[in-house]
Short mmCIF file of the C-alpha atoms (twelve columns), coordinates in Angstrom:
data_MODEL
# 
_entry.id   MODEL 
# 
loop_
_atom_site.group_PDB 
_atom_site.id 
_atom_site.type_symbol 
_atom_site.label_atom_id 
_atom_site.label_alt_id 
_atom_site.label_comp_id 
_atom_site.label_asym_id 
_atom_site.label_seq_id 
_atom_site.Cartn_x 
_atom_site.Cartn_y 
_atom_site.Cartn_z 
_atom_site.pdbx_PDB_model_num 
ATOM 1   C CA . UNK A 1   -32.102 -45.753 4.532  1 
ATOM 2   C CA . UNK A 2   -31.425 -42.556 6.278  1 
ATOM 3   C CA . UNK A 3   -29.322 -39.664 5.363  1 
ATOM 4   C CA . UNK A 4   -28.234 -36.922 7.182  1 
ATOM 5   C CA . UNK A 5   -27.717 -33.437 6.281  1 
ATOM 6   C CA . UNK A 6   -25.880 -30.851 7.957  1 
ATOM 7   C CA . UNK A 7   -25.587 -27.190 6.635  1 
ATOM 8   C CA . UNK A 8   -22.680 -25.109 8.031  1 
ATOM 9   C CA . UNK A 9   -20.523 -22.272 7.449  1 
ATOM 10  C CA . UNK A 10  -16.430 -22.671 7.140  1 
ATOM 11  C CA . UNK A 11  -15.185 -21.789 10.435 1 
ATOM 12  C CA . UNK A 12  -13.617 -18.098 10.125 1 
ATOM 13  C CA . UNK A 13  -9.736  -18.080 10.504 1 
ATOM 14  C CA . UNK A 14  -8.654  -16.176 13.120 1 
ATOM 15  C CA . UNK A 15  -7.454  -12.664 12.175 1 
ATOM 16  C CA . UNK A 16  -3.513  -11.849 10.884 1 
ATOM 17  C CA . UNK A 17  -2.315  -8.320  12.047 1 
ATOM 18  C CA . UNK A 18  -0.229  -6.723  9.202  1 
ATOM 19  C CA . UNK A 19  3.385   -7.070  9.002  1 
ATOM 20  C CA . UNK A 20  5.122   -3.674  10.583 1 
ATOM 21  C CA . UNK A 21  6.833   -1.655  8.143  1 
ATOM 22  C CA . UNK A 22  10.394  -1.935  8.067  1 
ATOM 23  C CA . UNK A 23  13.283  0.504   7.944  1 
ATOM 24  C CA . UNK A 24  13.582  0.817   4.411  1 
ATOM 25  C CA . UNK A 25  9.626   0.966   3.493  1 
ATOM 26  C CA . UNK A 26  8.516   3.506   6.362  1 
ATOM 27  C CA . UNK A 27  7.843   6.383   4.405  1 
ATOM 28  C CA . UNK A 28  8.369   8.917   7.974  1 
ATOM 29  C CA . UNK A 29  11.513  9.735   9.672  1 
ATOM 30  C CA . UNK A 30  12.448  7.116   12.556 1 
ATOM 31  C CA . UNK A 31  11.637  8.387   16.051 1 
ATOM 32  C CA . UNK A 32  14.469  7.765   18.563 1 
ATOM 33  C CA . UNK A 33  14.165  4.791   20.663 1 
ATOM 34  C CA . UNK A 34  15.374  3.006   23.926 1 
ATOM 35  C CA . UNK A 35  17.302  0.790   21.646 1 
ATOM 36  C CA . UNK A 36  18.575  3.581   19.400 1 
ATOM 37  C CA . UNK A 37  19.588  5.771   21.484 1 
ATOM 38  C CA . UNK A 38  22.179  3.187   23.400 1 
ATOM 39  C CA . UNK A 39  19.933  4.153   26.217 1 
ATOM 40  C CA . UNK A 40  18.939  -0.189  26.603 1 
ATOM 41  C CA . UNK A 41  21.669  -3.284  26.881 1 
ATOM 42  C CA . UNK A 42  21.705  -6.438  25.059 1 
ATOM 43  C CA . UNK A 43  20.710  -8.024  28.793 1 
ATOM 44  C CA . UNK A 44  18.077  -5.896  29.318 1 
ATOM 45  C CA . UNK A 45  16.383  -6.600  25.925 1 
ATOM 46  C CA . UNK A 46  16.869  -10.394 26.396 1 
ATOM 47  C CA . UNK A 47  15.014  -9.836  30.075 1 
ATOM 48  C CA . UNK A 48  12.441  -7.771  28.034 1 
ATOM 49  C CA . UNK A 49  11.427  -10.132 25.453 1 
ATOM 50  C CA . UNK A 50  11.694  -13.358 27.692 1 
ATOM 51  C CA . UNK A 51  8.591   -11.373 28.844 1 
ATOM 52  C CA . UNK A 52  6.812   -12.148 25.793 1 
ATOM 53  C CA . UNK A 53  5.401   -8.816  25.506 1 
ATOM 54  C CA . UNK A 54  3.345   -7.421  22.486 1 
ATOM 55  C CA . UNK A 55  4.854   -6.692  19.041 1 
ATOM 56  C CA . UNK A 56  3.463   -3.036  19.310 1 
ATOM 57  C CA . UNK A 57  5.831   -2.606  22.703 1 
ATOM 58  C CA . UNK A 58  8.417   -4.511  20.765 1 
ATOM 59  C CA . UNK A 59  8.613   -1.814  17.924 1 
ATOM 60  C CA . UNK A 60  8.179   0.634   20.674 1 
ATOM 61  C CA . UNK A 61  11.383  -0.233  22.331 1 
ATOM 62  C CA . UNK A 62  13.292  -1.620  19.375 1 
ATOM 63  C CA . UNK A 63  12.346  0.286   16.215 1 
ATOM 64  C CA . UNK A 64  11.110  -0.714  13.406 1 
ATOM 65  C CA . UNK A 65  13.039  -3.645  12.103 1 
ATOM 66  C CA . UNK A 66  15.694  -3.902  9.038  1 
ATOM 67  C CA . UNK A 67  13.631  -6.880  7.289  1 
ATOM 68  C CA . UNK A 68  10.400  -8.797  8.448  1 
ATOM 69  C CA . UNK A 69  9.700   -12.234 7.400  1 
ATOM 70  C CA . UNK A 70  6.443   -14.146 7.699  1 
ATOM 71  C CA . UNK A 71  5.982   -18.290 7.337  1 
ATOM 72  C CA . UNK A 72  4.078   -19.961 4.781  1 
ATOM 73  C CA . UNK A 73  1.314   -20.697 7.111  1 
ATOM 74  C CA . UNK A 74  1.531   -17.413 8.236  1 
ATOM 75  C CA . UNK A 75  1.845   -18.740 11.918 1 
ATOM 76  C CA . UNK A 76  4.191   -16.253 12.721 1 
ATOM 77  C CA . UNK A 77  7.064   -13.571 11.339 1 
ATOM 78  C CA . UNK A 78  10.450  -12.971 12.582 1 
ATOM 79  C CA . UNK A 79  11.271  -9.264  12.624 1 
ATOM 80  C CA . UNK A 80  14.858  -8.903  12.397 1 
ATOM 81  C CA . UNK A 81  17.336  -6.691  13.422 1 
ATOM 82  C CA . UNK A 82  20.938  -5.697  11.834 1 
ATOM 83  C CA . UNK A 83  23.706  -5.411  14.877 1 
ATOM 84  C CA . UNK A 84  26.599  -3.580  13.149 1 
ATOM 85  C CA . UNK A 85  29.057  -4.516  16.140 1 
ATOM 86  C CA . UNK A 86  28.664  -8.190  15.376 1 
ATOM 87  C CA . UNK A 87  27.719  -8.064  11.612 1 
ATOM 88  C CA . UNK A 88  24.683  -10.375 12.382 1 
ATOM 89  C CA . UNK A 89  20.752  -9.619  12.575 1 
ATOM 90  C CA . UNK A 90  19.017  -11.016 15.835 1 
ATOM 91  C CA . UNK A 91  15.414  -11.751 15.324 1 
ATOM 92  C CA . UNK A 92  12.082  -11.944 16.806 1 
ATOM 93  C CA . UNK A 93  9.407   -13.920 16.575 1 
ATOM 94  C CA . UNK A 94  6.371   -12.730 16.987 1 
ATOM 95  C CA . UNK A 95  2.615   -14.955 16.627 1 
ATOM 96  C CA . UNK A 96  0.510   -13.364 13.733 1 
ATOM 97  C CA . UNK A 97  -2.669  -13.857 16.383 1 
ATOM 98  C CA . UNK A 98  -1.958  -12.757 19.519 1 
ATOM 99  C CA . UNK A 99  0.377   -10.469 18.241 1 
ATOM 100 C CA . UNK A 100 2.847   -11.575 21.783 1 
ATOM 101 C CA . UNK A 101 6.665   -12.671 21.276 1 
ATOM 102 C CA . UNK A 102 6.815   -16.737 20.586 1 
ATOM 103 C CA . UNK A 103 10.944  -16.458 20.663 1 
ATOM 104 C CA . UNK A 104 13.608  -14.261 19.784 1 
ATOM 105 C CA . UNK A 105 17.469  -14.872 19.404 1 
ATOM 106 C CA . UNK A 106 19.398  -11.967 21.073 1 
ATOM 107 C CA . UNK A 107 22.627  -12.028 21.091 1 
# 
């Protein structure tokens, strides 16, 4: 009878960038962006994130959003953003990896 014995360590999960801070828990004052400033349409975000650019661009050109929400399997989180005009958030997916945008609904 033969046994076989193989020693190995558990594979090392890939790393999870922190959740950005949000509106409310940013302890600076807001810098002015695209988005803020009116200066960027609806259109031109939707053409922007169908880009699937990085979440650091993302908060560049958005701001920091109202609420951020991350899956149990911590997959991904959906940064969200309040519209007043429509009374609605649109959100933002972004993969806790490769830090790019997986989807977004933009209205």
């Amino acid at each position: 009878m033969v046994f076989f014995y193989a020693c190995s360590s558990a594979p090392k999960p890939l790393p999870v960038t922190p959740a950005p801070l949000t509106k409310k828990t940013s302890l600076e004052p807001q810098e002015e962006t695209l988005y803020s400033a009116g200066l960027i349409t609806d259109y031109e975000i939707w053409e922007f994130l169908r880009e699937k650019p990085r979440e650091n661009d993302v908060l560049e050109t958005l701001g920091l959003p109202d609420s951020v929400w991350v899956d149990d399997n911590t997959d991904f989180r959906v940064l969200y953003y309040f519209v007043p005009d429509i009374q609605d958030y649109n959100s933002v997916e972004v993969d806790q990896r490769t830090g790019r945008v997986l989807g977004f609904e933009w209205d």
